PDB file of C-alpha atoms in Angstrom:
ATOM      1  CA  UNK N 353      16.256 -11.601 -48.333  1.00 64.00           C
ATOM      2  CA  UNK N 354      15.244 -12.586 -44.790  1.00 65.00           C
ATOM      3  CA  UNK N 355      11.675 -12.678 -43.635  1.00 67.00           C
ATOM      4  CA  UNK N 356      11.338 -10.898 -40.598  1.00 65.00           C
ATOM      5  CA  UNK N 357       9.260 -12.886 -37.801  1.00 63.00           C
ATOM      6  CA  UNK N 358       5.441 -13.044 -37.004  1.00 63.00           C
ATOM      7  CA  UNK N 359       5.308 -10.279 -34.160  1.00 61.00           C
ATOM      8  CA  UNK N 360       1.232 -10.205 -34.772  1.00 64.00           C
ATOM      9  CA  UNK N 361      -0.689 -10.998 -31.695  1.00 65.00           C
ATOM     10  CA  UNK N 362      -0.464 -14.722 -30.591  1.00 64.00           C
ATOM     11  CA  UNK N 363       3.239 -14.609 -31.246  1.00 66.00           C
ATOM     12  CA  UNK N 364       5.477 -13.935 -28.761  1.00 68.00           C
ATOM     13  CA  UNK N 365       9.567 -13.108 -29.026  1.00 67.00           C
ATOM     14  CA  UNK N 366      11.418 -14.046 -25.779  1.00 71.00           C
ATOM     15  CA  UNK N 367      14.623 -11.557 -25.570  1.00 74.00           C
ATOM     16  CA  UNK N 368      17.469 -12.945 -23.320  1.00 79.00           C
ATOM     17  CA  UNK N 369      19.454 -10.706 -21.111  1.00 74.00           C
ATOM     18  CA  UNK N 370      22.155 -10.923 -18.856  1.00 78.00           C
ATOM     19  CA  UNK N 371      20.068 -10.353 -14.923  1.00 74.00           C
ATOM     20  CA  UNK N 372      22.102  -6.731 -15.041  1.00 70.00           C
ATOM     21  CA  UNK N 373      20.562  -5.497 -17.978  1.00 69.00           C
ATOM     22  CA  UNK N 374      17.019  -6.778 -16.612  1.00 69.00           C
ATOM     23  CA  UNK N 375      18.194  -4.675 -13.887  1.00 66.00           C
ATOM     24  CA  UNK N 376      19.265  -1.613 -15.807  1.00 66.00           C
ATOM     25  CA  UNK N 377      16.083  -2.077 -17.695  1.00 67.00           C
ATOM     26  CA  UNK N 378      13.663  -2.490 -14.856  1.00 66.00           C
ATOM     27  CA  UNK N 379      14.959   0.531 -12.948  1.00 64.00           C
ATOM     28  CA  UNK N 380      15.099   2.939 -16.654  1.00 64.00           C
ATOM     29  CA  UNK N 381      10.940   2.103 -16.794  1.00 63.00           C
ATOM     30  CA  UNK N 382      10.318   2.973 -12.699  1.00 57.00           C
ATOM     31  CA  UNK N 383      12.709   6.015 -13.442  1.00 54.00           C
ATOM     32  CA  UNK N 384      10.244   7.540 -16.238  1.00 60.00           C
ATOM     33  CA  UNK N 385       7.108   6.434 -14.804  1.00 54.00           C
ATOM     34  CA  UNK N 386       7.737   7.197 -10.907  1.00 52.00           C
ATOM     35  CA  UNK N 387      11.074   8.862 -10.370  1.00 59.00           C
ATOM     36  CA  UNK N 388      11.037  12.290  -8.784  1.00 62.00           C
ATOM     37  CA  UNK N 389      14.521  13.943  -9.341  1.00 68.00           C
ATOM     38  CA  UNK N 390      13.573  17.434  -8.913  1.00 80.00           C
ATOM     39  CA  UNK N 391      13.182  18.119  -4.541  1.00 86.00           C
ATOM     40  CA  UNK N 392      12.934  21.484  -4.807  1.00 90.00           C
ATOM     41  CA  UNK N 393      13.182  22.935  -1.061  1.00 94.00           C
ATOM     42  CA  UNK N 394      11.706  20.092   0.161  1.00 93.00           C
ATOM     43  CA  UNK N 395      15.064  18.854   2.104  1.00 94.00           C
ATOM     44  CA  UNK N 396      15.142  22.503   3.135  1.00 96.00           C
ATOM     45  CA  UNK N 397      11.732  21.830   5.152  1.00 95.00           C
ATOM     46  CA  UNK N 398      12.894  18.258   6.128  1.00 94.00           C
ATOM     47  CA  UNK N 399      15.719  19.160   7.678  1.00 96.00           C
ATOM     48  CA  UNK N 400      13.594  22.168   9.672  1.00 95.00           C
ATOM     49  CA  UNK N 401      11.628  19.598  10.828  1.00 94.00           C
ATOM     50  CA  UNK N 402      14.123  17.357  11.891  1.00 93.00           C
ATOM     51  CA  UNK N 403      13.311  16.845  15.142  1.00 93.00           C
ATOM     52  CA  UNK N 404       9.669  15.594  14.625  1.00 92.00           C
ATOM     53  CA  UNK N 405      11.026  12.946  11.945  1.00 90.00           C
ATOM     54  CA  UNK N 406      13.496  11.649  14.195  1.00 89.00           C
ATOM     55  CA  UNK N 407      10.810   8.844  14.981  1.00 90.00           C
ATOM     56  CA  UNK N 408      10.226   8.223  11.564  1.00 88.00           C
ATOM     57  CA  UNK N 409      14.185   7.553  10.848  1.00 91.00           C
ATOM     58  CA  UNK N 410      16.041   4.511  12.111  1.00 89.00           C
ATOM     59  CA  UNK N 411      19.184   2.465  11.929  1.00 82.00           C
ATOM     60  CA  UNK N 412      21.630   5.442  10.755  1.00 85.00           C
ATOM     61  CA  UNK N 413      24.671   4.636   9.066  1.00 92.00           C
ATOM     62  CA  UNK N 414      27.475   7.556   9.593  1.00 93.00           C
ATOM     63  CA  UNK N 415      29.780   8.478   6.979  1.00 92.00           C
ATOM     64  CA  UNK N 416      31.433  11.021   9.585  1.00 86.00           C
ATOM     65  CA  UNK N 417      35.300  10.082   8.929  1.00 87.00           C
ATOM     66  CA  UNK N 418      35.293   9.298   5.662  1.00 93.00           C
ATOM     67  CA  UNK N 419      37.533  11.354   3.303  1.00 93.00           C
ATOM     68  CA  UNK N 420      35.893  12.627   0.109  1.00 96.00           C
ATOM     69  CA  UNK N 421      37.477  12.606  -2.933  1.00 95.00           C
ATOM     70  CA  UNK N 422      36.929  16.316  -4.422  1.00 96.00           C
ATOM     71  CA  UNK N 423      37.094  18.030  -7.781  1.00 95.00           C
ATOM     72  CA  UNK N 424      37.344  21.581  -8.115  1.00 96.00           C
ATOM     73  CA  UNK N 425      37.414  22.415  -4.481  1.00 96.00           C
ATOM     74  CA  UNK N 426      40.457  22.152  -2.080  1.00 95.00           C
ATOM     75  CA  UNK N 427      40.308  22.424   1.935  1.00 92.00           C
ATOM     76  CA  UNK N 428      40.125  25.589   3.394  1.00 84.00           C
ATOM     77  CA  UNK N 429      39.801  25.606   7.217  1.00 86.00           C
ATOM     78  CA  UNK N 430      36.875  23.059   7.818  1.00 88.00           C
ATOM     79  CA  UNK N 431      35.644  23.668   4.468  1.00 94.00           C
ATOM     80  CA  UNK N 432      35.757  23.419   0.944  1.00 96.00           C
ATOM     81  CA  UNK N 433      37.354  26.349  -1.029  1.00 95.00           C
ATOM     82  CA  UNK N 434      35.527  26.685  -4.409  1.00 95.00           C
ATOM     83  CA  UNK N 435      38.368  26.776  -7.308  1.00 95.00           C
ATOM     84  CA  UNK N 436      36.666  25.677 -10.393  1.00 93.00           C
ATOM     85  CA  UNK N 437      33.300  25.562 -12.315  1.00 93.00           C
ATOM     86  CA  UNK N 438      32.539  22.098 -11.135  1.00 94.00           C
ATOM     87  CA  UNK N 439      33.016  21.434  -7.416  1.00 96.00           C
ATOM     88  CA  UNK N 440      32.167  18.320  -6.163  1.00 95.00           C
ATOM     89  CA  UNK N 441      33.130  15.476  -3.286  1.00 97.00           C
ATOM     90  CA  UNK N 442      32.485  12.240  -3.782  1.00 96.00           C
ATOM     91  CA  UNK N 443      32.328   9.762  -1.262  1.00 96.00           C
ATOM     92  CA  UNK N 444      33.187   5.856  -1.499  1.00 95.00           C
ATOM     93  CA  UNK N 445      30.951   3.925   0.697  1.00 94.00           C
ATOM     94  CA  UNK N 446      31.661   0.718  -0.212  1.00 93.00           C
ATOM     95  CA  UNK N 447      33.194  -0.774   2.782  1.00 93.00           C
ATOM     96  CA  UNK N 448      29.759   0.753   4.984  1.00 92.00           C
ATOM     97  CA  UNK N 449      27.340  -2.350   3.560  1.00 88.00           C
ATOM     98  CA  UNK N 450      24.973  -0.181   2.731  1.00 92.00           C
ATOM     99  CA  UNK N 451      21.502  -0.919   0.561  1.00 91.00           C
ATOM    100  CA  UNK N 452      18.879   1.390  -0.446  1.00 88.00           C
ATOM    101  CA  UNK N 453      16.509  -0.305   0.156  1.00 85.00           C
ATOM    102  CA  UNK N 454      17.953  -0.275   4.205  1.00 89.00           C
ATOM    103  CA  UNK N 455      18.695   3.413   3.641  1.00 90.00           C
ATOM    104  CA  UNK N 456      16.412   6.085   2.004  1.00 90.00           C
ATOM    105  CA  UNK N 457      16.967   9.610   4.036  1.00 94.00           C
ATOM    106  CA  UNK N 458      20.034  11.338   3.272  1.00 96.00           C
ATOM    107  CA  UNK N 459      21.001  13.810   6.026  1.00 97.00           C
ATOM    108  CA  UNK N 460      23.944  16.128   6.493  1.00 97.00           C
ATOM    109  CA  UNK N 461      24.555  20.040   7.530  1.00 97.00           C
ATOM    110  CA  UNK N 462      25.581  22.186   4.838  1.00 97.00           C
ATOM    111  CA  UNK N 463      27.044  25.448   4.811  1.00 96.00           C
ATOM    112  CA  UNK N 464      27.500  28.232   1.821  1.00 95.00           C
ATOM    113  CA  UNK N 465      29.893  30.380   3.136  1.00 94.00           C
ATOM    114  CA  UNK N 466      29.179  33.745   1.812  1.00 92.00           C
ATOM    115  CA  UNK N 467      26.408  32.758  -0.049  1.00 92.00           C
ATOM    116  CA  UNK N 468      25.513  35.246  -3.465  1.00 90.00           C
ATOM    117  CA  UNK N 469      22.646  33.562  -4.862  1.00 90.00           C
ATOM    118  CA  UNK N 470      20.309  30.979  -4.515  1.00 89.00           C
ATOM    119  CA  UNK N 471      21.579  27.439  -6.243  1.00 90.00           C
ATOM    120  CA  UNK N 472      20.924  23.660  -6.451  1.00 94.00           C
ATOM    121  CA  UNK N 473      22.724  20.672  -5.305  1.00 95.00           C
ATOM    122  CA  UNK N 474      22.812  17.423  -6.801  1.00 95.00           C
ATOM    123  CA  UNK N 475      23.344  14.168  -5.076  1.00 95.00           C
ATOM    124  CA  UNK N 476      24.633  11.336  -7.343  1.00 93.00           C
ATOM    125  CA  UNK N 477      24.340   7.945  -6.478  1.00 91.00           C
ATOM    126  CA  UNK N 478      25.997   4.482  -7.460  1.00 90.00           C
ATOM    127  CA  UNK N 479      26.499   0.910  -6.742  1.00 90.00           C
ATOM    128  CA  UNK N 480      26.305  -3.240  -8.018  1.00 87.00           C
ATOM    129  CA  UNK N 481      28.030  -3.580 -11.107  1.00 84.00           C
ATOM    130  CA  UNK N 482      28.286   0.578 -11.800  1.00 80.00           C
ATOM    131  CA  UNK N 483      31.690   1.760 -10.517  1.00 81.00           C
ATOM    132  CA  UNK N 484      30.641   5.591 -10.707  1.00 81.00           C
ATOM    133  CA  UNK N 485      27.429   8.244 -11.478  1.00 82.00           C
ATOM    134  CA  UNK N 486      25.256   8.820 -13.762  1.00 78.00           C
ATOM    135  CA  UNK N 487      22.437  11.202 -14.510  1.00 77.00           C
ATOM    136  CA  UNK N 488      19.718   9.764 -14.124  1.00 78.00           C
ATOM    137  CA  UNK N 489      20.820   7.982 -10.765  1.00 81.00           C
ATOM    138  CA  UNK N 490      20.539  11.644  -9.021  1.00 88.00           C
ATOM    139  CA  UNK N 491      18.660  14.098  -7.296  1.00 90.00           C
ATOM    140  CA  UNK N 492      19.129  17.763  -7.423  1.00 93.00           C
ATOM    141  CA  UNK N 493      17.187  20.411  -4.593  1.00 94.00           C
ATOM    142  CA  UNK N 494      17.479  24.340  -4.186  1.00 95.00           C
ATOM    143  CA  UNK N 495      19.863  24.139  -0.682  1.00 95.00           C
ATOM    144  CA  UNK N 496      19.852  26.558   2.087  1.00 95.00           C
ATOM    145  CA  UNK N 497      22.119  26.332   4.929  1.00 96.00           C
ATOM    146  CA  UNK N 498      21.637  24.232   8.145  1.00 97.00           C
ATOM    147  CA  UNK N 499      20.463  20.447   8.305  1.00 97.00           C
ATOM    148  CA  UNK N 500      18.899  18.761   4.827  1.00 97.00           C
ATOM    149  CA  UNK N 501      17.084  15.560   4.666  1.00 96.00           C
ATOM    150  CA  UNK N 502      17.064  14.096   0.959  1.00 95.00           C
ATOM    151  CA  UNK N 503      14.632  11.306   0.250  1.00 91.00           C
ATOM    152  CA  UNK N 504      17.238   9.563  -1.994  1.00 91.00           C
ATOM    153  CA  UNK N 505      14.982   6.891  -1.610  1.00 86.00           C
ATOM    154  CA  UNK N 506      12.767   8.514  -4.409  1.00 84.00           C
ATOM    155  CA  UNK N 507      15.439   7.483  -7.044  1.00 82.00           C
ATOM    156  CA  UNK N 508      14.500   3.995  -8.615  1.00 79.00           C
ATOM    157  CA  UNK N 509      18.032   4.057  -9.008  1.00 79.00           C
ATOM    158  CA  UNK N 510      18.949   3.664  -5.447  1.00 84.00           C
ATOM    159  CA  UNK N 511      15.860   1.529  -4.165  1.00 83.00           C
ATOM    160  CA  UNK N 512      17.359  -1.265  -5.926  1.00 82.00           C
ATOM    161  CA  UNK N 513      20.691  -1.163  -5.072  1.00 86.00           C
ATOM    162  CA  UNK N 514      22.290  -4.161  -3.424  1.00 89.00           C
ATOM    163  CA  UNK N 515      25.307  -2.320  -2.249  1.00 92.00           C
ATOM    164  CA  UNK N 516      25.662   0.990  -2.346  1.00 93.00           C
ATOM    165  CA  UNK N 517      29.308   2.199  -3.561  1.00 94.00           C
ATOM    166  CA  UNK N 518      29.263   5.931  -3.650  1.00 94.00           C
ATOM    167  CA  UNK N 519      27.628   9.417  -3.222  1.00 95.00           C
ATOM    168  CA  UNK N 520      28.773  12.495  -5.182  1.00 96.00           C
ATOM    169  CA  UNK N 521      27.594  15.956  -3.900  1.00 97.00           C
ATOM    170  CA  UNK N 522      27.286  18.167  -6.609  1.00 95.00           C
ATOM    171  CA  UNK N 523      27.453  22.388  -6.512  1.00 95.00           C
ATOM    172  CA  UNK N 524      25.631  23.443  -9.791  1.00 92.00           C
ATOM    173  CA  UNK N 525      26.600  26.973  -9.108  1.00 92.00           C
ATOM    174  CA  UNK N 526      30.293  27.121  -8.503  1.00 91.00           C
ATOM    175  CA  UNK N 527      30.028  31.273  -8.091  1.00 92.00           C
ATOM    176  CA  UNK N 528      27.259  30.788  -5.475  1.00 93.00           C
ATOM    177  CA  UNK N 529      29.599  30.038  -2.494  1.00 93.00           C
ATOM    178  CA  UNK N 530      33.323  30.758  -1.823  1.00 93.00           C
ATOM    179  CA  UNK N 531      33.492  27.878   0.502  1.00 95.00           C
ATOM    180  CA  UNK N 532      31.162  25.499   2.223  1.00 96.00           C
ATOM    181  CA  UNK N 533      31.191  22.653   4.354  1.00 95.00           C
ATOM    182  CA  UNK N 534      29.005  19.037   4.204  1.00 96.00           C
ATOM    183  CA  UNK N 535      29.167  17.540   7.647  1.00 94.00           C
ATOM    184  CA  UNK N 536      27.473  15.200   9.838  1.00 95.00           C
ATOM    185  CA  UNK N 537      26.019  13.184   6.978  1.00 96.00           C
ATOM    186  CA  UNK N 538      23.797   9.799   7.802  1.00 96.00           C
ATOM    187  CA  UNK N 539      22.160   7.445   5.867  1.00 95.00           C
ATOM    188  CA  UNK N 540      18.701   6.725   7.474  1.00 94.00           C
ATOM    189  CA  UNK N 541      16.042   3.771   6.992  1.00 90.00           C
ATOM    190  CA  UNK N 542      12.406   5.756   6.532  1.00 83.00           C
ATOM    191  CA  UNK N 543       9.918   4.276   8.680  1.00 81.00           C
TER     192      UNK N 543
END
């Protein structure tokens, strides 16, 4: 039989970790203390306000040009037809340089074309040594139509990222829209 160590106080146990897992494990405990993840309409009102946070957002980054890659959606006239229960279009960013910490507004125009119902988006964000998303790396909102402004910069998640590789855009509701459209989307830096 082993005897387990002393852990009473006085003793300490050092635990060594590659610097990712620090990482990992440093983001996980800002996530549950400080992480919002749930906007609301909040983008809704950002992006009505746009124009008197336009000092308040510098250095944009455009990802105007790049091609998504999409899942359950296919192109339909300067849009995205809805064809299954999970549409979504993900967008590598790699090659952009981008860090959060350089790059905490999210803002695009979106369009529900022939809208049924009020749903939720959810933006899904990944980078460093992750090659794709994960939950708790995301924000979800209630969306309207016209210009949003996410503060992705709320996600521990994406403060800490070095490089950012990729944003997913997530439809919760696939029966909410037949089509829509994500376009003129910018990173921002919030002053």
């Amino acid at each position: 039989m082993v005897t387990p160590p002393d852990i009473s106080y006085g003793n300490i146990i050092d635990v060594i970790v590659s610097p990712s897992v620090y990482k990992e494990y440093v983001a996980s405990l800002f996530h549950r203390a400080f992480a919002v993840s749930d906007f609301q309409k909040i983008p809704v009102s950002w992006g009505r306000s746009e124009k008197s946070l336009r000092t308040k957002m510098t250095m944009p980054v455009s990802l105007t040009g790049l091609s998504p890659a999409t899942f359950h959606v296919s192109s339909f006239n300067d849009s995205y037809k809805i064809e299954g229960e999970d549409p979504q279009l993900i967008f590598d960013i790699s090659a952009l340089s981008v860090s959060g910490r350089n790059s905490g507004l999210l803002k695009f125009d979106f369009n529900c074309i022939e809208k049924t119902s009020e749903s939720r988006m959810q933006i899904f964000c990944w980078g460093d040594e992750r090659d794709g998303p994960f939950e708790a790396s995301s924000v979800s909102f209630i969306y309207e139509n016209g210009t949003l402004i996410v503060l992705i910069g709320a996600s521990p998640w994406w403060v800490g990222l070095r490089q950012v590789k990729g944003l997913r855009f997530d439809l919760d509701n696939a029966s909410a829209c037949r089509a829509f459209s994500i376009e003129n989307i910018f990173l921002y830096r919030r002053e």
